[in-house]
Amino acid sequence: MVQRRRCATIDVGSGDRARMAELEAQFIQDTRITEADLSLIIPVHFIHVVDGEQGAISAVQRKQQVKVLNDAYAPMGIVFTAEEGNVSVVDNPEFFRMGHMSARERNCKTQNQAVDPKRGLNFYTAEPGGGLLGWATFPFQMEGDPAMDGVVIMHSSLPGGTGAPYDLGMTAVHEVGHWLGLYHTFQDACVLPGDEVSDTPAHSGPNYGKPADAEQPHNLCANASAGAECPIHNYMNYVDDDWMHEFTNGQRERMWAQVGMFRRDLLTSQAAAAVAEEAEVWAQVRW
Ligand SMILES: [Zn+2]
């Protein structure tokens, strides 16, 4: 079976990540955001880039994709909504085959962004090629380059698509994880702090396919704490869609901090009240 590159989301330099980690720790301490009973509702706007009939996505597929997102994110306190009115179709063979960080991608997004990225998720489907399943922009990139914000997802990876074993909609769960600030669980391999999340043990690289639970520790790093297991079912790894089914509490905390710092306008009023004063200060911080 062909091992697809799940994702082309950028690798953030270690200096930038160190600064980010510092800001985030301070933010969590100041807002005590994990202690609050928060909720976050994210409107999804689908932009289907097609080449004639190629890449067409049905209303049923959209519905199923949103359900898959909600099944994954509901335990994180995050809900996605999609209206059928918030769907656009762009028939353009060049944009359909856009490459990551290419002129085509920028032109496509500049011309077709469907929602202010401060207010919702621009969810592009296309056929990037090269075995790529998708990519995302991080929260901290939005302010500097709002036109590029969102996720680009291989059309055949949506539920009901033809991209088995990546056809259950988990590519979107993974890319939205980046969009909410998560790194891969194998970020920086065994060099700590890895993905900046303490309860996703470091492993030396992506896991593919369906690594057996009975064969732990797989590629877990030697510096992992006693009893730790390689996160082979984590959404931010590269395993098959039917093998992914978990985020951790640490990932939840990180997503909330990243939203609080960089996607504040997505917070509902209830949530916003909980972080308002400190977040106001943090909004001025340019990392
Ligand atoms: Zn990724």
PDB file of N, CA, C and O and ligand atoms in Angstrom, residues 6-9 174-175 178 184 236 238, ligand 1:
ATOM      1  N   ARG A   6       0.768  12.501   4.885  1.00  0.00           N
ATOM      2  CA  ARG A   6      -0.500  13.023   5.374  1.00  0.00           C
ATOM      3  C   ARG A   6      -0.605  14.513   5.187  1.00  0.00           C
ATOM      4  O   ARG A   6      -1.664  15.036   4.912  1.00  0.00           O
ATOM      5  N   CYS A   7       0.503  15.194   5.317  1.00  0.00           N
ATOM      6  CA  CYS A   7       0.338  16.598   5.624  1.00  0.00           C
ATOM      7  C   CYS A   7       1.578  17.401   5.287  1.00  0.00           C
ATOM      8  O   CYS A   7       2.694  16.926   5.463  1.00  0.00           O
ATOM      9  N   ALA A   8       1.368  18.630   4.798  1.00  0.00           N
ATOM     10  CA  ALA A   8       2.500  19.493   4.464  1.00  0.00           C
ATOM     11  C   ALA A   8       2.543  20.745   5.331  1.00  0.00           C
ATOM     12  O   ALA A   8       3.226  21.703   5.002  1.00  0.00           O
ATOM     13  N   THR A   9       1.803  20.731   6.416  1.00  0.00           N
ATOM     14  CA  THR A   9       1.786  21.892   7.316  1.00  0.00           C
ATOM     15  C   THR A   9       3.220  22.250   7.717  1.00  0.00           C
ATOM     16  O   THR A   9       4.022  21.364   7.973  1.00  0.00           O
ATOM     17  N   HIS A 174      -7.245  16.013  11.548  1.00  0.00           N
ATOM     18  CA  HIS A 174      -5.805  16.262  11.726  1.00  0.00           C
ATOM     19  C   HIS A 174      -5.449  17.715  11.350  1.00  0.00           C
ATOM     20  O   HIS A 174      -4.801  18.424  12.124  1.00  0.00           O
ATOM     21  N   GLU A 175      -5.886  18.134  10.176  1.00  0.00           N
ATOM     22  CA  GLU A 175      -5.513  19.489   9.722  1.00  0.00           C
ATOM     23  C   GLU A 175      -6.169  20.565  10.582  1.00  0.00           C
ATOM     24  O   GLU A 175      -5.564  21.600  10.854  1.00  0.00           O
ATOM     25  N   HIS A 178      -4.051  21.237  13.516  1.00  0.00           N
ATOM     26  CA  HIS A 178      -3.010  22.248  13.262  1.00  0.00           C
ATOM     27  C   HIS A 178      -3.611  23.655  13.286  1.00  0.00           C
ATOM     28  O   HIS A 178      -3.040  24.586  13.839  1.00  0.00           O
ATOM     29  N   HIS A 184       2.455  17.971  15.214  1.00  0.00           N
ATOM     30  CA  HIS A 184       2.442  16.503  15.153  1.00  0.00           C
ATOM     31  C   HIS A 184       2.956  15.939  16.483  1.00  0.00           C
ATOM     32  O   HIS A 184       3.815  16.546  17.126  1.00  0.00           O
ATOM     33  N   MET A 236      -3.013  13.449  15.689  1.00  0.00           N
ATOM     34  CA  MET A 236      -1.902  14.214  15.145  1.00  0.00           C
ATOM     35  C   MET A 236      -0.713  13.327  14.763  1.00  0.00           C
ATOM     36  O   MET A 236       0.390  13.801  14.562  1.00  0.00           O
ATOM     37  N   TYR A 238       0.221   9.891  11.933  1.00  0.00           N
ATOM     38  CA  TYR A 238      -0.049   9.655  10.500  1.00  0.00           C
ATOM     39  C   TYR A 238      -0.723   8.311  10.223  1.00  0.00           C
ATOM     40  O   TYR A 238      -0.723   7.853   9.089  1.00  0.00           O
TER      41      TYR A 238
HETATM   42 ZN    ZN B   1      -0.015  17.350   9.930  1.00  0.00          ZN
END
